[in-house]
Amino acid sequence: MMRPMNPVIRSFAPRLAALVVCVAIGVLSVPSPAQAERRELRFTGPQITRQLAPSFPLRRCLFGELACVRLTRPVVRMQANDPRIFVSVDVGFQPVPGQASQSGSARVAGQPAYDPQAGAFYLKRPQLLDFSMEGVPPDQARMVANVISGMLADEFFSEQPLWVLDESDPRQAMARLSLRSVTVQQGALVVTLGDDDEPLEDDPADEMPSPGQGSGSTPGSRSTPGSRSTPTPKSLPPSPSAPEGTPETSSEPVWL
């Protein structure tokens, strides 16, 4: 014959059962480390460099074939504790045809922005950080710096994406459908994926400059779908001077 349950125990049984159910649900809802890592896609500096390299060199002359500036060898770098993406280029300046070119370097930086319509990442509000060139008078150096700022910050990076998600790659196609945020972490561009019901952490497309406009474009301006086009790797048209304003690894994105 079964002994009746103690009244005290009987009174706590429903509460205990509810507690067990809550704990079980909580354990099941927490993603494992492997699941959490699969929600991230990382792009390294060398990978992005390979995407940009075919669009160089860039060249602009201010007066016909006089005062020509040529930009080559882009290198993309990201730093562990900095949210920006850095792009350095080699600079060549030839005052007049036939004269030896002066060599230097320049570096711009901006934060990553995602355009969901293009499925591409852009450099948002890039700024010229530094420029150096030996053997050039200060007034010419300022002119070259202004030209570089216009070529990169105001024109090239407003049209040219850092990376375009490849829809033929199932993993990158999934990223295009479920991307929730894009940041720079530990020296890499990190794309975080999420579920459809998760809100976007940030929608940088609202702040993307329209094609042909750079960091100085009017706030709120936005390009229409399909209006972006990759610039030719040869030269950029002349435009008025713009005002002046930091480590590396496979060509495939690294899934964790």
C-alpha positions as protocol buffer text, in pm:
chain_id: "A"
residue {
  index: 1
  type: MET
  ca { x: 0 y: 0 z: 0 }
}
residue {
  index: 2
  type: MET
  ca { x: 141 y: 340 z: -106 }
}
residue {
  index: 3
  type: ARG
  ca { x: 215 y: 581 z: 175 }
}
residue {
  index: 4
  type: PRO
  ca { x: 49 y: 926 z: 123 }
}
residue {
  index: 5
  type: MET
  ca { x: 281 y: 1214 z: 26 }
}
residue {
  index: 6
  type: ASN
  ca { x: 386 y: 1446 z: 301 }
}
residue {
  index: 7
  type: PRO
  ca { x: 164 y: 1760 z: 283 }
}
residue {
  index: 8
  type: VAL
  ca { x: 466 y: 1989 z: 299 }
}
residue {
  index: 9
  type: ILE
  ca { x: 634 y: 1813 z: 8 }
}
residue {
  index: 10
  type: ARG
  ca { x: 305 y: 1809 z: -183 }
}
residue {
  index: 11
  type: SER
  ca { x: 273 y: 2187 z: -149 }
}
residue {
  index: 12
  type: PHE
  ca { x: 619 y: 2245 z: -294 }
}
residue {
  index: 13
  type: ALA
  ca { x: 593 y: 1993 z: -581 }
}
residue {
  index: 14
  type: PRO
  ca { x: 428 y: 2229 z: -836 }
}
residue {
  index: 15
  type: ARG
  ca { x: 680 y: 2502 z: -764 }
}
residue {
  index: 16
  type: LEU
  ca { x: 969 y: 2260 z: -798 }
}
residue {
  index: 17
  type: ALA
  ca { x: 835 y: 2131 z: -1129 }
}
residue {
  index: 18
  type: ALA
  ca { x: 796 y: 2485 z: -1261 }
}
residue {
  index: 19
  type: LEU
  ca { x: 1152 y: 2569 z: -1157 }
}
residue {
  index: 20
  type: VAL
  ca { x: 1288 y: 2262 z: -1337 }
}
residue {
  index: 21
  type: VAL
  ca { x: 1101 y: 2358 z: -1654 }
}
residue {
  index: 22
  type: CYS
  ca { x: 1234 y: 2716 z: -1644 }
}
residue {
  index: 23
  type: VAL
  ca { x: 1591 y: 2597 z: -1596 }
}
residue {
  index: 24
  type: ALA
  ca { x: 1556 y: 2352 z: -1886 }
}
residue {
  index: 25
  type: ILE
  ca { x: 1420 y: 2622 z: -2117 }
}
residue {
  index: 26
  type: GLY
  ca { x: 1701 y: 2856 z: -2018 }
}
residue {
  index: 27
  type: VAL
  ca { x: 1968 y: 2596 z: -2088 }
}
residue {
  index: 28
  type: LEU
  ca { x: 1820 y: 2511 z: -2427 }
}
residue {
  index: 29
  type: SER
  ca { x: 1788 y: 2875 z: -2529 }
}
residue {
  index: 30
  type: VAL
  ca { x: 2153 y: 2965 z: -2462 }
}
residue {
  index: 31
  type: PRO
  ca { x: 2359 y: 2898 z: -2776 }
}
residue {
  index: 32
  type: SER
  ca { x: 2669 y: 2688 z: -2743 }
}
residue {
  index: 33
  type: PRO
  ca { x: 3006 y: 2851 z: -2814 }
}
residue {
  index: 34
  type: ALA
  ca { x: 3014 y: 2672 z: -3150 }
}
residue {
  index: 35
  type: GLN
  ca { x: 2668 y: 2803 z: -3240 }
}
residue {
  index: 36
  type: ALA
  ca { x: 2761 y: 3156 z: -3138 }
}
residue {
  index: 37
  type: GLU
  ca { x: 3081 y: 3145 z: -3344 }
}
residue {
  index: 38
  type: ARG
  ca { x: 2892 y: 3029 z: -3653 }
}
residue {
  index: 39
  type: ARG
  ca { x: 2696 y: 3354 z: -3637 }
}
residue {
  index: 40
  type: GLU
  ca { x: 3006 y: 3554 z: -3727 }
}
residue {
  index: 41
  type: LEU
  ca { x: 3189 y: 3606 z: -4053 }
}
residue {
  index: 42
  type: ARG
  ca { x: 3531 y: 3776 z: -4048 }
}
residue {
  index: 43
  type: PHE
  ca { x: 3715 y: 3954 z: -4328 }
}
residue {
  index: 44
  type: THR
  ca { x: 4084 y: 4032 z: -4282 }
}
residue {
  index: 45
  type: GLY
  ca { x: 4284 y: 4327 z: -4407 }
}
residue {
  index: 46
  type: PRO
  ca { x: 4467 y: 4127 z: -4677 }
}
residue {
  index: 47
  type: GLN
  ca { x: 4135 y: 3990 z: -4806 }
}
residue {
  index: 48
  type: ILE
  ca { x: 3989 y: 4338 z: -4845 }
}
residue {
  index: 49
  type: THR
  ca { x: 4315 y: 4460 z: -4998 }
}
residue {
  index: 50
  type: ARG
  ca { x: 4280 y: 4199 z: -5273 }
}
residue {
  index: 51
  type: GLN
  ca { x: 3930 y: 4327 z: -5345 }
}
residue {
  index: 52
  type: LEU
  ca { x: 4049 y: 4688 z: -5382 }
}
residue {
  index: 53
  type: ALA
  ca { x: 4375 y: 4627 z: -5570 }
}
residue {
  index: 54
  type: PRO
  ca { x: 4222 y: 4579 z: -5920 }
}
residue {
  index: 55
  type: SER
  ca { x: 4072 y: 4932 z: -5903 }
}
residue {
  index: 56
  type: PHE
  ca { x: 4418 y: 5091 z: -5878 }
}
residue {
  index: 57
  type: PRO
  ca { x: 4611 y: 5289 z: -5994 }
}
residue {
  index: 58
  type: LEU
  ca { x: 4411 y: 5610 z: -5967 }
}
residue {
  index: 59
  type: ARG
  ca { x: 4535 y: 5920 z: -6148 }
}
residue {
  index: 60
  type: ARG
  ca { x: 4435 y: 6283 z: -6165 }
}
residue {
  index: 61
  type: CYS
  ca { x: 4593 y: 6588 z: -6326 }
}
residue {
  index: 62
  type: LEU
  ca { x: 4487 y: 6937 z: -6226 }
}
residue {
  index: 63
  type: PHE
  ca { x: 4579 y: 7131 z: -6540 }
}
residue {
  index: 64
  type: GLY
  ca { x: 4571 y: 6911 z: -6847 }
}
residue {
  index: 65
  type: GLU
  ca { x: 4880 y: 6696 z: -6800 }
}
residue {
  index: 66
  type: LEU
  ca { x: 5031 y: 6919 z: -6531 }
}
residue {
  index: 67
  type: ALA
  ca { x: 5044 y: 6851 z: -6157 }
}
residue {
  index: 68
  type: CYS
  ca { x: 4949 y: 6484 z: -6189 }
}
residue {
  index: 69
  type: VAL
  ca { x: 4887 y: 6270 z: -5879 }
}
residue {
  index: 70
  type: ARG
  ca { x: 4897 y: 5890 z: -5902 }
}
residue {
  index: 71
  type: LEU
  ca { x: 4784 y: 5652 z: -5626 }
}
residue {
  index: 72
  type: THR
  ca { x: 4898 y: 5289 z: -5622 }
}
residue {
  index: 73
  type: ARG
  ca { x: 4932 y: 4982 z: -5397 }
}
residue {
  index: 74
  type: PRO
  ca { x: 4640 y: 5012 z: -5154 }
}
residue {
  index: 75
  type: VAL
  ca { x: 4684 y: 4828 z: -4826 }
}
residue {
  index: 76
  type: VAL
  ca { x: 4393 y: 4775 z: -4585 }
}
residue {
  index: 77
  type: ARG
  ca { x: 4466 y: 4738 z: -4215 }
}
residue {
  index: 78
  type: MET
  ca { x: 4259 y: 4715 z: -3899 }
}
residue {
  index: 79
  type: GLN
  ca { x: 4372 y: 4751 z: -3539 }
}
residue {
  index: 80
  type: ALA
  ca { x: 4266 y: 4556 z: -3234 }
}
residue {
  index: 81
  type: ASN
  ca { x: 4122 y: 4845 z: -3035 }
}
residue {
  index: 82
  type: ASP
  ca { x: 4006 y: 5079 z: -3309 }
}
residue {
  index: 83
  type: PRO
  ca { x: 3664 y: 5073 z: -3482 }
}
residue {
  index: 84
  type: ARG
  ca { x: 3806 y: 5221 z: -3803 }
}
residue {
  index: 85
  type: ILE
  ca { x: 3941 y: 5069 z: -4123 }
}
residue {
  index: 86
  type: PHE
  ca { x: 4271 y: 5217 z: -4244 }
}
residue {
  index: 87
  type: VAL
  ca { x: 4374 y: 5230 z: -4610 }
}
residue {
  index: 88
  type: SER
  ca { x: 4727 y: 5339 z: -4704 }
}
residue {
  index: 89
  type: VAL
  ca { x: 4843 y: 5412 z: -5060 }
}
residue {
  index: 90
  type: ASP
  ca { x: 5165 y: 5501 z: -5236 }
}
residue {
  index: 91
  type: VAL
  ca { x: 5159 y: 5849 z: -5391 }
}
residue {
  index: 92
  type: GLY
  ca { x: 5340 y: 5973 z: -5699 }
}
residue {
  index: 93
  type: PHE
  ca { x: 5343 y: 6341 z: -5795 }
}
residue {
  index: 94
  type: GLN
  ca { x: 5470 y: 6472 z: -6129 }
}
residue {
  index: 95
  type: PRO
  ca { x: 5456 y: 6853 z: -6159 }
}
residue {
  index: 96
  type: VAL
  ca { x: 5522 y: 6862 z: -6536 }
}
residue {
  index: 97
  type: PRO
  ca { x: 5553 y: 6594 z: -6807 }
}
residue {
  index: 98
  type: GLY
  ca { x: 5901 y: 6453 z: -6838 }
}
residue {
  index: 99
  type: GLN
  ca { x: 6002 y: 6558 z: -6489 }
}
residue {
  index: 100
  type: ALA
  ca { x: 6085 y: 6291 z: -6233 }
}
residue {
  index: 101
  type: SER
  ca { x: 5797 y: 6200 z: -6005 }
}
residue {
  index: 102
  type: GLN
  ca { x: 5816 y: 6262 z: -5633 }
}
residue {
  index: 103
  type: SER
  ca { x: 5717 y: 5965 z: -5415 }
}
residue {
  index: 104
  type: GLY
  ca { x: 5525 y: 5965 z: -5090 }
}
residue {
  index: 105
  type: SER
  ca { x: 5249 y: 5792 z: -4899 }
}
residue {
  index: 106
  type: ALA
  ca { x: 4905 y: 5872 z: -4762 }
}
residue {
  index: 107
  type: ARG
  ca { x: 4655 y: 5710 z: -4530 }
}
residue {
  index: 108
  type: VAL
  ca { x: 4279 y: 5746 z: -4492 }
}
residue {
  index: 109
  type: ALA
  ca { x: 4047 y: 5594 z: -4233 }
}
residue {
  index: 110
  type: GLY
  ca { x: 3674 y: 5550 z: -4185 }
}
residue {
  index: 111
  type: GLN
  ca { x: 3421 y: 5319 z: -4028 }
}
residue {
  index: 112
  type: PRO
  ca { x: 3254 y: 5029 z: -4212 }
}
residue {
  index: 113
  type: ALA
  ca { x: 2899 y: 5069 z: -4339 }
}
residue {
  index: 114
  type: TYR
  ca { x: 2671 y: 4808 z: -4496 }
}
residue {
  index: 115
  type: ASP
  ca { x: 2441 y: 4878 z: -4789 }
}
residue {
  index: 116
  type: PRO
  ca { x: 2175 y: 4602 z: -4783 }
}
residue {
  index: 117
  type: GLN
  ca { x: 2052 y: 4682 z: -5134 }
}
residue {
  index: 118
  type: ALA
  ca { x: 2397 y: 4629 z: -5283 }
}
residue {
  index: 119
  type: GLY
  ca { x: 2503 y: 4361 z: -5034 }
}
residue {
  index: 120
  type: ALA
  ca { x: 2828 y: 4552 z: -4996 }
}
residue {
  index: 121
  type: PHE
  ca { x: 3044 y: 4712 z: -4729 }
}
residue {
  index: 122
  type: TYR
  ca { x: 3169 y: 5068 z: -4778 }
}
residue {
  index: 123
  type: LEU
  ca { x: 3409 y: 5299 z: -4599 }
}
residue {
  index: 124
  type: LYS
  ca { x: 3189 y: 5556 z: -4426 }
}
residue {
  index: 125
  type: ARG
  ca { x: 3304 y: 5916 z: -4387 }
}
residue {
  index: 126
  type: PRO
  ca { x: 3672 y: 5849 z: -4473 }
}
residue {
  index: 127
  type: GLN
  ca { x: 3923 y: 6116 z: -4373 }
}
residue {
  index: 128
  type: LEU
  ca { x: 4280 y: 6179 z: -4479 }
}
residue {
  index: 129
  type: LEU
  ca { x: 4488 y: 6108 z: -4168 }
}
residue {
  index: 130
  type: ASP
  ca { x: 4838 y: 6173 z: -4291 }
}
residue {
  index: 131
  type: PHE
  ca { x: 5041 y: 6243 z: -4603 }
}
residue {
  index: 132
  type: SER
  ca { x: 5416 y: 6259 z: -4647 }
}
residue {
  index: 133
  type: MET
  ca { x: 5635 y: 6340 z: -4947 }
}
residue {
  index: 134
  type: GLU
  ca { x: 5999 y: 6443 z: -4946 }
}
residue {
  index: 135
  type: GLY
  ca { x: 6139 y: 6717 z: -5167 }
}
residue {
  index: 136
  type: VAL
  ca { x: 5812 y: 6899 z: -5232 }
}
residue {
  index: 137
  type: PRO
  ca { x: 5754 y: 7262 z: -5129 }
}
residue {
  index: 138
  type: PRO
  ca { x: 5488 y: 7312 z: -4859 }
}
residue {
  index: 139
  type: ASP
  ca { x: 5240 y: 7477 z: -5096 }
}
residue {
  index: 140
  type: GLN
  ca { x: 5266 y: 7187 z: -5342 }
}
residue {
  index: 141
  type: ALA
  ca { x: 5240 y: 6936 z: -5056 }
}
residue {
  index: 142
  type: ARG
  ca { x: 4914 y: 7098 z: -4942 }
}
residue {
  index: 143
  type: MET
  ca { x: 4782 y: 7088 z: -5297 }
}
residue {
  index: 144
  type: VAL
  ca { x: 4868 y: 6718 z: -5333 }
}
residue {
  index: 145
  type: ALA
  ca { x: 4707 y: 6640 z: -4997 }
}
residue {
  index: 146
  type: ASN
  ca { x: 4388 y: 6814 z: -5107 }
}
residue {
  index: 147
  type: VAL
  ca { x: 4387 y: 6619 z: -5432 }
}
residue {
  index: 148
  type: ILE
  ca { x: 4435 y: 6289 z: -5248 }
}
residue {
  index: 149
  type: SER
  ca { x: 4152 y: 6372 z: -5010 }
}
residue {
  index: 150
  type: GLY
  ca { x: 3924 y: 6445 z: -5303 }
}
residue {
  index: 151
  type: MET
  ca { x: 4026 y: 6133 z: -5495 }
}
residue {
  index: 152
  type: LEU
  ca { x: 3981 y: 5892 z: -5205 }
}
residue {
  index: 153
  type: ALA
  ca { x: 3753 y: 6039 z: -4940 }
}
residue {
  index: 154
  type: ASP
  ca { x: 3515 y: 6232 z: -5163 }
}
residue {
  index: 155
  type: GLU
  ca { x: 3500 y: 6011 z: -5472 }
}
residue {
  index: 156
  type: PHE
  ca { x: 3656 y: 5667 z: -5478 }
}
residue {
  index: 157
  type: PHE
  ca { x: 3524 y: 5528 z: -5151 }
}
residue {
  index: 158
  type: SER
  ca { x: 3177 y: 5673 z: -5203 }
}
residue {
  index: 159
  type: GLU
  ca { x: 3146 y: 5445 z: -5508 }
}
residue {
  index: 160
  type: GLN
  ca { x: 3388 y: 5159 z: -5450 }
}
residue {
  index: 161
  type: PRO
  ca { x: 3287 y: 4894 z: -5192 }
}
residue {
  index: 162
  type: LEU
  ca { x: 3543 y: 4739 z: -4962 }
}
residue {
  index: 163
  type: TRP
  ca { x: 3372 y: 4402 z: -5003 }
}
residue {
  index: 164
  type: VAL
  ca { x: 3069 y: 4269 z: -5192 }
}
residue {
  index: 165
  type: LEU
  ca { x: 2898 y: 3961 z: -5052 }
}
residue {
  index: 166
  type: ASP
  ca { x: 2915 y: 3675 z: -5303 }
}
residue {
  index: 167
  type: GLU
  ca { x: 2566 y: 3533 z: -5357 }
}
residue {
  index: 168
  type: SER
  ca { x: 2712 y: 3220 z: -5519 }
}
residue {
  index: 169
  type: ASP
  ca { x: 2869 y: 3137 z: -5183 }
}
residue {
  index: 170
  type: PRO
  ca { x: 2590 y: 2995 z: -4960 }
}
residue {
  index: 171
  type: ARG
  ca { x: 2752 y: 3133 z: -4647 }
}
residue {
  index: 172
  type: GLN
  ca { x: 2786 y: 3485 z: -4782 }
}
residue {
  index: 173
  type: ALA
  ca { x: 2435 y: 3466 z: -4929 }
}
residue {
  index: 174
  type: MET
  ca { x: 2309 y: 3379 z: -4581 }
}
residue {
  index: 175
  type: ALA
  ca { x: 2498 y: 3676 z: -4441 }
}
residue {
  index: 176
  type: ARG
  ca { x: 2322 y: 3902 z: -4690 }
}
residue {
  index: 177
  type: LEU
  ca { x: 1982 y: 3776 z: -4569 }
}
residue {
  index: 178
  type: SER
  ca { x: 2044 y: 3777 z: -4196 }
}
residue {
  index: 179
  type: LEU
  ca { x: 2315 y: 4038 z: -4133 }
}
residue {
  index: 180
  type: ARG
  ca { x: 2259 y: 4220 z: -3805 }
}
residue {
  index: 181
  type: SER
  ca { x: 2573 y: 4428 z: -3752 }
}
residue {
  index: 182
  type: VAL
  ca { x: 2914 y: 4504 z: -3898 }
}
residue {
  index: 183
  type: THR
  ca { x: 3203 y: 4619 z: -3680 }
}
residue {
  index: 184
  type: VAL
  ca { x: 3581 y: 4610 z: -3656 }
}
residue {
  index: 185
  type: GLN
  ca { x: 3695 y: 4372 z: -3381 }
}
residue {
  index: 186
  type: GLN
  ca { x: 4041 y: 4235 z: -3303 }
}
residue {
  index: 187
  type: GLY
  ca { x: 4182 y: 4359 z: -3632 }
}
residue {
  index: 188
  type: ALA
  ca { x: 3911 y: 4217 z: -3860 }
}
residue {
  index: 189
  type: LEU
  ca { x: 3582 y: 4323 z: -4016 }
}
residue {
  index: 190
  type: VAL
  ca { x: 3323 y: 4119 z: -3824 }
}
residue {
  index: 191
  type: VAL
  ca { x: 2978 y: 4053 z: -3970 }
}
residue {
  index: 192
  type: THR
  ca { x: 2726 y: 3930 z: -3712 }
}
residue {
  index: 193
  type: LEU
  ca { x: 2429 y: 3725 z: -3826 }
}
residue {
  index: 194
  type: GLY
  ca { x: 2094 y: 3698 z: -3651 }
}
residue {
  index: 195
  type: ASP
  ca { x: 1738 y: 3576 z: -3674 }
}
residue {
  index: 196
  type: ASP
  ca { x: 1472 y: 3756 z: -3874 }
}
residue {
  index: 197
  type: ASP
  ca { x: 1298 y: 3880 z: -3559 }
}
residue {
  index: 198
  type: GLU
  ca { x: 1614 y: 4037 z: -3417 }
}
residue {
  index: 199
  type: PRO
  ca { x: 1637 y: 4415 z: -3467 }
}
residue {
  index: 200
  type: LEU
  ca { x: 1930 y: 4560 z: -3657 }
}
residue {
  index: 201
  type: GLU
  ca { x: 2193 y: 4704 z: -3425 }
}
residue {
  index: 202
  type: ASP
  ca { x: 2276 y: 4976 z: -3675 }
}
residue {
  index: 203
  type: ASP
  ca { x: 2165 y: 5067 z: -4024 }
}
residue {
  index: 204
  type: PRO
  ca { x: 2459 y: 5255 z: -4169 }
}
residue {
  index: 205
  type: ALA
  ca { x: 2295 y: 5268 z: -4511 }
}
residue {
  index: 206
  type: ASP
  ca { x: 2103 y: 5573 z: -4393 }
}
residue {
  index: 207
  type: GLU
  ca { x: 2434 y: 5751 z: -4351 }
}
residue {
  index: 208
  type: MET
  ca { x: 2599 y: 5627 z: -4669 }
}
residue {
  index: 209
  type: PRO
  ca { x: 2704 y: 5910 z: -4901 }
}
residue {
  index: 210
  type: SER
  ca { x: 2543 y: 5924 z: -5242 }
}
residue {
  index: 211
  type: PRO
  ca { x: 2767 y: 5831 z: -5536 }
}
residue {
  index: 212
  type: GLY
  ca { x: 3002 y: 6115 z: -5615 }
}
residue {
  index: 213
  type: GLN
  ca { x: 2974 y: 6256 z: -5262 }
}
residue {
  index: 214
  type: GLY
  ca { x: 3209 y: 6189 z: -4976 }
}
residue {
  index: 215
  type: SER
  ca { x: 3246 y: 6283 z: -4614 }
}
residue {
  index: 216
  type: GLY
  ca { x: 3130 y: 6634 z: -4690 }
}
residue {
  index: 217
  type: SER
  ca { x: 2799 y: 6535 z: -4852 }
}
residue {
  index: 218
  type: THR
  ca { x: 2469 y: 6670 z: -4729 }
}
residue {
  index: 219
  type: PRO
  ca { x: 2332 y: 6470 z: -4432 }
}
residue {
  index: 220
  type: GLY
  ca { x: 2041 y: 6248 z: -4521 }
}
residue {
  index: 221
  type: SER
  ca { x: 2136 y: 6212 z: -4887 }
}
residue {
  index: 222
  type: ARG
  ca { x: 2112 y: 5855 z: -5005 }
}
residue {
  index: 223
  type: SER
  ca { x: 2167 y: 5676 z: -5330 }
}
residue {
  index: 224
  type: THR
  ca { x: 1896 y: 5481 z: -5505 }
}
residue {
  index: 225
  type: PRO
  ca { x: 1928 y: 5105 z: -5563 }
}
residue {
  index: 226
  type: GLY
  ca { x: 2147 y: 5024 z: -5855 }
}
residue {
  index: 227
  type: SER
  ca { x: 2294 y: 5372 z: -5875 }
}
residue {
  index: 228
  type: ARG
  ca { x: 2632 y: 5258 z: -5744 }
}
residue {
  index: 229
  type: SER
  ca { x: 2886 y: 5161 z: -6002 }
}
residue {
  index: 230
  type: THR
  ca { x: 3245 y: 5046 z: -5968 }
}
residue {
  index: 231
  type: PRO
  ca { x: 3482 y: 5318 z: -6094 }
}
residue {
  index: 232
  type: THR
  ca { x: 3736 y: 5239 z: -6359 }
}
residue {
  index: 233
  type: PRO
  ca { x: 4083 y: 5161 z: -6225 }
}
residue {
  index: 234
  type: LYS
  ca { x: 4254 y: 5411 z: -6449 }
}
residue {
  index: 235
  type: SER
  ca { x: 4166 y: 5766 z: -6358 }
}
residue {
  index: 236
  type: LEU
  ca { x: 3919 y: 5995 z: -6191 }
}
residue {
  index: 237
  type: PRO
  ca { x: 3784 y: 6316 z: -6343 }
}
residue {
  index: 238
  type: PRO
  ca { x: 3915 y: 6647 z: -6210 }
}
residue {
  index: 239
  type: SER
  ca { x: 3719 y: 6812 z: -5934 }
}
residue {
  index: 240
  type: PRO
  ca { x: 3770 y: 7108 z: -5700 }
}
residue {
  index: 241
  type: SER
  ca { x: 4013 y: 7051 z: -5418 }
}
residue {
  index: 242
  type: ALA
  ca { x: 3864 y: 6919 z: -5093 }
}
residue {
  index: 243
  type: PRO
  ca { x: 3972 y: 7051 z: -4752 }
}
residue {
  index: 244
  type: GLU
  ca { x: 4229 y: 6859 z: -4548 }
}
residue {
  index: 245
  type: GLY
  ca { x: 4099 y: 6703 z: -4278 }
}
residue {
  index: 246
  type: THR
  ca { x: 4683 y: 5185 z: -3868 }
}
residue {
  index: 247
  type: PRO
  ca { x: 4826 y: 4432 z: -3909 }
}
residue {
  index: 248
  type: GLU
  ca { x: 4766 y: 4134 z: -4185 }
}
residue {
  index: 249
  type: THR
  ca { x: 4673 y: 3658 z: -4353 }
}
residue {
  index: 250
  type: SER
  ca { x: 4337 y: 3379 z: -4734 }
}
residue {
  index: 251
  type: SER
  ca { x: 4112 y: 3504 z: -4999 }
}
residue {
  index: 252
  type: GLU
  ca { x: 3807 y: 3336 z: -4848 }
}
residue {
  index: 253
  type: PRO
  ca { x: 3623 y: 3493 z: -4554 }
}
residue {
  index: 254
  type: VAL
  ca { x: 3695 y: 3326 z: -4223 }
}
residue {
  index: 255
  type: TRP
  ca { x: 3387 y: 3165 z: -4069 }
}
residue {
  index: 256
  type: LEU
  ca { x: 3408 y: 3092 z: -3700 }
}
